[in-house]
Coordinates of C-alpha atoms in Angstrom, one line a residue:
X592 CA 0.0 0.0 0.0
X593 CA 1.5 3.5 -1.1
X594 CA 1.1 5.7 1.5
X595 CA 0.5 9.3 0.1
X596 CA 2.4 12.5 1.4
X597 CA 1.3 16.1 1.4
X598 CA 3.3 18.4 -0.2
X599 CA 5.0 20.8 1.7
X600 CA 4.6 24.9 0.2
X601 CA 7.2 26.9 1.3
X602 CA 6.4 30.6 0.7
X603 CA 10.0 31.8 -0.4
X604 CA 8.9 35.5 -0.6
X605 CA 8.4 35.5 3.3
X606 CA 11.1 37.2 5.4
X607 CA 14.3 35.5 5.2
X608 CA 14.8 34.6 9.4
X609 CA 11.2 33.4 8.8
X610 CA 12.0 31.3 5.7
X611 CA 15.2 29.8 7.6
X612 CA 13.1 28.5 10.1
X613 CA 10.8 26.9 7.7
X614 CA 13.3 25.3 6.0
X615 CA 14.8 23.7 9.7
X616 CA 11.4 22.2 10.5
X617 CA 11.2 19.9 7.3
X618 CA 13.8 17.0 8.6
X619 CA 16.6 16.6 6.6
X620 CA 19.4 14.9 8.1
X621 CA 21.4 13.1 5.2
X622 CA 19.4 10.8 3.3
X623 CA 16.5 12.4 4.6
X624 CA 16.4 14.9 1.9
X625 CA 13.4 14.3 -0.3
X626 CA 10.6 16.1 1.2
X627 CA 12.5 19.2 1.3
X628 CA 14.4 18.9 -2.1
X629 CA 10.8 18.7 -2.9
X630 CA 9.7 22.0 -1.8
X631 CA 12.2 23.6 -3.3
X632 CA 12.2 22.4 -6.2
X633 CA 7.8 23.2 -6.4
X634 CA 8.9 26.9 -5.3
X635 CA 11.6 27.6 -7.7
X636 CA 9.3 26.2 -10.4
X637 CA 6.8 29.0 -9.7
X638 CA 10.1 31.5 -10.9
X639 CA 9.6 32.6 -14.1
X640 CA 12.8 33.6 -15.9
X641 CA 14.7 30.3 -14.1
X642 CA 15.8 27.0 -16.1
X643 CA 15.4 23.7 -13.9
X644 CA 17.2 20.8 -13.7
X645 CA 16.7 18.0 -11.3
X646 CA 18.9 15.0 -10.4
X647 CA 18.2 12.9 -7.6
X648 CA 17.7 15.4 -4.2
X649 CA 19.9 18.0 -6.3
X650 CA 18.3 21.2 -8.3
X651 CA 19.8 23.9 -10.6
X652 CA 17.9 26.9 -11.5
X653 CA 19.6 28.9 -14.2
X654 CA 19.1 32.5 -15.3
X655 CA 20.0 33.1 -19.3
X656 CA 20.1 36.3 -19.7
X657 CA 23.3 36.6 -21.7
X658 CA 24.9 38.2 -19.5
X659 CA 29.1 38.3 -19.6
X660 CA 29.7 37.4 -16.2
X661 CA 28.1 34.3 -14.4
X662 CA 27.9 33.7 -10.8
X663 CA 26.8 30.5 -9.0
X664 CA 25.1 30.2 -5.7
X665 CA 25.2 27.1 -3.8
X666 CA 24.3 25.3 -0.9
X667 CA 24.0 22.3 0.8
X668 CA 20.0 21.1 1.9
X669 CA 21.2 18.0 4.4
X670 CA 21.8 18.4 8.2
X671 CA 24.1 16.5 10.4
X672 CA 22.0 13.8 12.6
X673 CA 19.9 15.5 15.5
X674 CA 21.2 15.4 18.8
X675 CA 20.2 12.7 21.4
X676 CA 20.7 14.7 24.4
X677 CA 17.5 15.3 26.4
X678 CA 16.9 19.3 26.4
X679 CA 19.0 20.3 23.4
X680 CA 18.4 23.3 21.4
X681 CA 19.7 21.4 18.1
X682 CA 16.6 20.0 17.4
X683 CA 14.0 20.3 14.7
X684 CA 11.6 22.0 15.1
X685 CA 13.5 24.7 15.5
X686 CA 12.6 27.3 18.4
X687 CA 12.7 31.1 18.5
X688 CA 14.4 32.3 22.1
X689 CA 12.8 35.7 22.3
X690 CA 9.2 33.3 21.6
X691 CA 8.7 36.1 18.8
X692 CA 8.8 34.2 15.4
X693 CA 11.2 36.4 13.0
X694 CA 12.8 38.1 16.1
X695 CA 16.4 37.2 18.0
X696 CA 18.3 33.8 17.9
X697 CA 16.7 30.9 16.1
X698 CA 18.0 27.6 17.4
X699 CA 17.8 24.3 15.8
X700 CA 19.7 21.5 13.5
X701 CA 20.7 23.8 10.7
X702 CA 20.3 27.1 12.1
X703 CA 24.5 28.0 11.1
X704 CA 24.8 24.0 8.7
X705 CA 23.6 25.9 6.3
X706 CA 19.5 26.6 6.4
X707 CA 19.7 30.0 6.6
X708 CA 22.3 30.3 3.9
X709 CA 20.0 28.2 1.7
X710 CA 17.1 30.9 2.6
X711 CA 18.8 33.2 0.8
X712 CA 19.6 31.4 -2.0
X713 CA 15.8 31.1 -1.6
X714 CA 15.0 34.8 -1.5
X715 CA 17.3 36.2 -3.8
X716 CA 16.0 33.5 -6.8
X717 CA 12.0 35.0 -5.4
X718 CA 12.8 38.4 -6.2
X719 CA 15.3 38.8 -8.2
X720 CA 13.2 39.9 -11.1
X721 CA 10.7 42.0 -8.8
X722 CA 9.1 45.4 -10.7
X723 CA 10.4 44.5 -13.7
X724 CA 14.4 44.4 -12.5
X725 CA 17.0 41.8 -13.8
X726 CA 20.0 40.8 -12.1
X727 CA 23.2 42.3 -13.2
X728 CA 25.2 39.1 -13.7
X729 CA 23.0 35.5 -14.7
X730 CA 22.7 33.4 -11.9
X731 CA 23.1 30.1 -11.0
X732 CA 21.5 28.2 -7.9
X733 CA 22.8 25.1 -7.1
X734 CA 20.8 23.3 -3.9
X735 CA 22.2 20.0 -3.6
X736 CA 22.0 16.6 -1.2
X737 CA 24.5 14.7 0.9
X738 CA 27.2 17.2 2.0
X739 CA 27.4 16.1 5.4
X740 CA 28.6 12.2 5.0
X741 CA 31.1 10.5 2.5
X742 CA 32.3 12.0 -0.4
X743 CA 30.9 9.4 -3.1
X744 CA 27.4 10.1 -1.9
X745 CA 27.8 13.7 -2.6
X746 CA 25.0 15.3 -4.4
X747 CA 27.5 18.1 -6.0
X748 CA 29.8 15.3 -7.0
X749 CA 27.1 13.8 -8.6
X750 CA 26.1 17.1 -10.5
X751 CA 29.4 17.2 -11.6
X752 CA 29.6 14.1 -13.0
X753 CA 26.0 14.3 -15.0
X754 CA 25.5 18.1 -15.5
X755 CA 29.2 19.6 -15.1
X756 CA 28.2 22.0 -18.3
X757 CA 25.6 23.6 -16.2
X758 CA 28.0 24.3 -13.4
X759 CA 30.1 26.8 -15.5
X760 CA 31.0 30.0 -14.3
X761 CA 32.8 32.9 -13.6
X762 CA 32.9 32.7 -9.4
X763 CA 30.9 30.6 -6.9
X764 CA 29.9 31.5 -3.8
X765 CA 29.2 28.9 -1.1
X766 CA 26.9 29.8 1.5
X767 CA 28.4 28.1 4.0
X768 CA 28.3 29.9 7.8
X769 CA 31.2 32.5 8.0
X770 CA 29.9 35.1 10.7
X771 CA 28.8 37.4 7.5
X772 CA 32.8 37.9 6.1
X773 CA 34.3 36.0 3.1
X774 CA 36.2 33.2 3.6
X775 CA 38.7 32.3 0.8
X776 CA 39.4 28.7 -0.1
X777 CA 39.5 25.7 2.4
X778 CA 42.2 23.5 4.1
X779 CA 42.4 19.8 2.4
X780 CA 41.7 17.1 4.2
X781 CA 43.1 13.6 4.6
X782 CA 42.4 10.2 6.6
X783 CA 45.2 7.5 6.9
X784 CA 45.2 4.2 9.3
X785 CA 48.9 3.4 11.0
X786 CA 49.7 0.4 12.1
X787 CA 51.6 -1.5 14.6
X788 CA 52.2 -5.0 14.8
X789 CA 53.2 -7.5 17.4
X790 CA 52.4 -11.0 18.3
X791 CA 49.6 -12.4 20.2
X792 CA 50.1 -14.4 23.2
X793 CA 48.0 -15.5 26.6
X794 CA 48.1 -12.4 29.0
X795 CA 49.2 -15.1 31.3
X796 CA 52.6 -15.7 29.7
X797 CA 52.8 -12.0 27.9
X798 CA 56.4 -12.8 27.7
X799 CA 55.6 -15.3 24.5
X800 CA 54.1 -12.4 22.2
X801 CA 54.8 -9.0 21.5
X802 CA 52.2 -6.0 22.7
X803 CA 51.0 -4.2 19.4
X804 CA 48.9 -1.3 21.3
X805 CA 52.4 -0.9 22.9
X806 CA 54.0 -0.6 19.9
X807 CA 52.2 1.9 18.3
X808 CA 53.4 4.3 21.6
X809 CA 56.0 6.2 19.1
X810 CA 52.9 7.0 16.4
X811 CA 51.0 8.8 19.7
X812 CA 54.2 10.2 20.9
X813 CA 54.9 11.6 16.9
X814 CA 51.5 13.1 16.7
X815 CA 51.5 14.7 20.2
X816 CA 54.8 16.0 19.5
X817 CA 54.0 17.4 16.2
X818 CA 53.8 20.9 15.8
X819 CA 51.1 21.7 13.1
X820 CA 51.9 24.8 10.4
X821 CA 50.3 28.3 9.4
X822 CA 51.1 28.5 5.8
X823 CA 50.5 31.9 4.1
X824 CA 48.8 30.8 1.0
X825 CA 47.6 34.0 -1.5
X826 CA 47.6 36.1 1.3
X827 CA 45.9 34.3 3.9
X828 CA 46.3 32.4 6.7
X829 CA 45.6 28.4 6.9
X830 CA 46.2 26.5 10.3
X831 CA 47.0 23.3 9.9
X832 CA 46.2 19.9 11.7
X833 CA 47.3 16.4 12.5
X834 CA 45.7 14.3 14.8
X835 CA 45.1 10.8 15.9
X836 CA 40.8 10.4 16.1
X837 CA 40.6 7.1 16.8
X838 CA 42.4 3.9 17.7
X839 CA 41.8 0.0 17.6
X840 CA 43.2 -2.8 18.9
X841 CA 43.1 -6.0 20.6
X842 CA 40.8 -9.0 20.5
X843 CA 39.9 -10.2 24.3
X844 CA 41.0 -9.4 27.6
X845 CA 43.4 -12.1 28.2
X846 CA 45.1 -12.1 24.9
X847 CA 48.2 -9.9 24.2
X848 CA 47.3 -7.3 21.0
X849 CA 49.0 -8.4 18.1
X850 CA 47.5 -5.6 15.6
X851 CA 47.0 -1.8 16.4
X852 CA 45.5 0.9 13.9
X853 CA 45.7 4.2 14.7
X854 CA 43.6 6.7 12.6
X855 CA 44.6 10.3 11.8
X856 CA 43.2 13.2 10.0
X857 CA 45.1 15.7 8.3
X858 CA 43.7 19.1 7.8
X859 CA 46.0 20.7 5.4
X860 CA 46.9 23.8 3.9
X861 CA 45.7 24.5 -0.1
X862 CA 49.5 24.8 -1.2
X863 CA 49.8 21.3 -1.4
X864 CA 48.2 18.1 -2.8
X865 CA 46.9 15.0 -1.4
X866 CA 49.8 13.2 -2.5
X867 CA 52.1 16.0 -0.9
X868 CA 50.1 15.5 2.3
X869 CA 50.5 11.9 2.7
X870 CA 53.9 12.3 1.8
X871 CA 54.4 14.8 4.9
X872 CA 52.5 12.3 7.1
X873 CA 54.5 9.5 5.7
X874 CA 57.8 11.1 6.9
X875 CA 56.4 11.8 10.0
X876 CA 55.8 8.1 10.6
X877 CA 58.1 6.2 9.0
X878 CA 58.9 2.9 9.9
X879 CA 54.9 2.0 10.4
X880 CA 52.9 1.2 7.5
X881 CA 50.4 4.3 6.8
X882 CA 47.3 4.1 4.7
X883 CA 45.7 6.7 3.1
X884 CA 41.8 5.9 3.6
X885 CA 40.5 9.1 1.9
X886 CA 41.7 12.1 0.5
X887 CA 39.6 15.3 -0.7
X888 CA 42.5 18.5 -2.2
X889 CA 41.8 22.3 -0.9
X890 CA 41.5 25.2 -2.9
X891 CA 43.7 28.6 -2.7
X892 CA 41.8 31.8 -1.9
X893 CA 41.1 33.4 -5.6
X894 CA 40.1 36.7 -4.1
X895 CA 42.8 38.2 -7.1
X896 CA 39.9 37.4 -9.2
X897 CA 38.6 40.1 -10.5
X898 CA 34.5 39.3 -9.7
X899 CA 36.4 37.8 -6.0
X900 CA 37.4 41.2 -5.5
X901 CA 34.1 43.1 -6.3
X902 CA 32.3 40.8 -4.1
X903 CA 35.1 41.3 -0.9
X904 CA 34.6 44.8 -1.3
X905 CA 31.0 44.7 -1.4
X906 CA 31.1 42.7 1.7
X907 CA 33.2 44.7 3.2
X908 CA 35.2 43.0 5.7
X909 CA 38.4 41.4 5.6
X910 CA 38.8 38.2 4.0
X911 CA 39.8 35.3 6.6
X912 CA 40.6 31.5 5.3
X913 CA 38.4 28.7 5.8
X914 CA 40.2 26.2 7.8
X915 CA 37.6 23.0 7.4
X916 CA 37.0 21.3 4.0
X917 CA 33.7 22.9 2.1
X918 CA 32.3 22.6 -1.1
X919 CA 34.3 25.5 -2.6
X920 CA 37.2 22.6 -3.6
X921 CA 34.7 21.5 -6.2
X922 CA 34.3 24.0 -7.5
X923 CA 38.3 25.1 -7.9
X924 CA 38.6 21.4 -9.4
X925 CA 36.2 22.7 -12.3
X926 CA 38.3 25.9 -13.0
X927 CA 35.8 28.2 -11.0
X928 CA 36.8 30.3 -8.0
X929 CA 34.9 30.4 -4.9
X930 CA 34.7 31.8 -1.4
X931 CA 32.3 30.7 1.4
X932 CA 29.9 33.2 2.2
X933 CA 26.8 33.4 4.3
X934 CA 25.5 33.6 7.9
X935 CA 26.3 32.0 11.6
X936 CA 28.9 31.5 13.1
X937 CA 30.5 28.3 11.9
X938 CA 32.0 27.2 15.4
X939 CA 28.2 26.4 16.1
X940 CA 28.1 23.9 13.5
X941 CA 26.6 20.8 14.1
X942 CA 26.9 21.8 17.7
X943 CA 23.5 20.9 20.3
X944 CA 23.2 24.4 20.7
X945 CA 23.5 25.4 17.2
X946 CA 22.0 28.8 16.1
X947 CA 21.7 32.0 14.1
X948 CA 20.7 35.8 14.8
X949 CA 17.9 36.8 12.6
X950 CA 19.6 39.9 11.3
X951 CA 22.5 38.1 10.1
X952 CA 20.3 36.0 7.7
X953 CA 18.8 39.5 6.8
X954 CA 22.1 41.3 6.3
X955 CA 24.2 38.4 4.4
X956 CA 20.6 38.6 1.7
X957 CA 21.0 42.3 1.6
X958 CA 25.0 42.3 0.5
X959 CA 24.2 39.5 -1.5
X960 CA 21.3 41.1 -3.0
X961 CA 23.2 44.5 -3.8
X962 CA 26.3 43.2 -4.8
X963 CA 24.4 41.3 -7.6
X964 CA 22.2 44.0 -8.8
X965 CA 25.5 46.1 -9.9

């Protein structure tokens, strides 16, 4: 038996704060994505003047105006899972603090990851072509599904891959949560397993085997030791990091270990490659055997792009570098640059007590807005 849903409208002309939390009470943790891909998709459909494309829980809306200069606008619609702690403010749906809807900080799962960034997406494609007015530069919207887990379910990946022609442009702009400045580029990131071997034996008669968790001491003592870089890159600043996030080993409580695997992330700099990170992290650790388990490159800044630099101006503040992996690095990989730009504060990211200030939704739509009309 088919059980039939209702459609959910969203009214994308509504104040933007409002919008945002319309958009964090439709569930959409990763994989969860449909109903809201849904709405909108039925909302952008009701733009004239936009081209659609859908693929899977991704959209593209495209302006042809024929204009020279092409900017793309892009955002994630997934959250992170909601939290399980009893009395969190992560939750959906979301909650206003002041108890004035529109008003003060909204809290919820994608208050900052990145519903109200996708609200303006929202907003701007509503009224762009209000009283008669056309943007100055064509647009491109890109809303897209599975940002928040592995890379090879990524819903931008998989745009890329079927409809890479409609994601040409001149600059991107990610919508990602940046407190309301431009952040250029993003650090890469990279996973690797080291391990240490040794050979089991009763716990009885340890003295017959050889203690792999014990072994794989100097890998822990490396990585504490290790003294991550700040590596000027175009002008800005990217912290680095290397860390050990988990570790495995041992089978029982009376047998000696004779495997360990230690896992460690890399966050590195966008002057280098995946390959030139693992060979770092192979230096750092030689004499263990190291794995690389997954691998995703940076991308520099790009603000000496000419449509970069209009945009950094508009904004206003000074550019800062992203230090976590986003979206952006897909879009270098295709010969576009791109800066993260939108509202929150991304420390509250996938945090329980995530949230955004209404006017910062309102004032990242109005640079937005301006900066597009010229």
């Amino acid at each position: 038996m088919t059980v039939e849903t209702t459609p959910i409208l969203l009214d994308i002309r509504r104040d933007v704060a409002l919008l945002t939390a319309a958009l964090m009470d439709i569930n959409s943790v990763s994989g969860n994505e449909s109903a809201l891909a849904d709405a909108v998709e039925s909302a952008l459909r009701a733009i004239p003047g936009l081209q659609l494309v859908r693929d899977g829980d991704a959209i593209i809306a495209r302006t042809e105006l024929g204009r020279p200069e092409r900017v793309i606008l892009a955002g994630h619609l997934d959250t992170v899972p909601l939290p399980t702690v009893e009395g969190s403010l992560g939750t959906v749906p979301s909650t206003w603090e002041s108890g004035v809807p529109g008003t003060g900080i909204l809290y919820g799962r994608g208050a900052t990851d990145m519903k109200g960034g996708v609200a303006v997406q929202l907003a701007l494609a509503a009224t762009m072509f209000d009283g008669g007015a056309e943007p100055g530069k064509d647009v491109t919207f890109v809303f897209y599904d599975h940002e928040e887990v592995e890379a090879v379910k990524s819903g931008l990946g998989r745009l890329v891959r079927n409809h890479g022609h409609l994601l040409e442009g001149d600059f991107a702009i990610l919508l990602e949560p940046t407190d309301g400045t431009v952040e250029g580029g993003c650090n890469g990131t990279s996973r690797f397993e080291a391990t240490a071997v040794g050979e089991a034996a009763h716990s009885a008669r340890a003295w017959m085997g050889s203690n792999a968790i014990h072994a794989a001491a100097p890998i822990l003592s490396r990585l504490a030791a290790y003294e991550p870089r700040t590596v000027n890159v175009d002008g800005l600043d990217y912290r680095e990091s290397l860390n050990a996030v988990k570790i495995n080993g041992g089978t029982a409580g009376n047998v000696i270990p004779d495997r360990c695997v230690v896992e460690i992330n890399y966050r590195f700099a966008p002057d280098k490659t995946p390959d030139q990170a693992e060979a770092h992290v192979r230096e750092l650790l030689e004499g263990f055997d190291v794995v690389r388990t997954d691998a995703a490159a940076g991308a520099r800044p790009g603000l000496n792009h000419p449509a970069a630099a209009s945009f950094v101006a508009a904004v206003g503040a000074e550019p800062k570098p992203k230090y976590g992996w986003t979206d952006v690095a897909r879009f270098s990989e295709l010969g576009v640059p791109a800066v993260n730009f939108g509202p929150g504060d991304p420390l509250l990211a996938h945090k329980d007590n995530e949230h955004v200030d209404a006017d910062a939704i309102r004032e990242c739509l109005r640079a937005l807005r301006s900066w597009l009309a010229d």
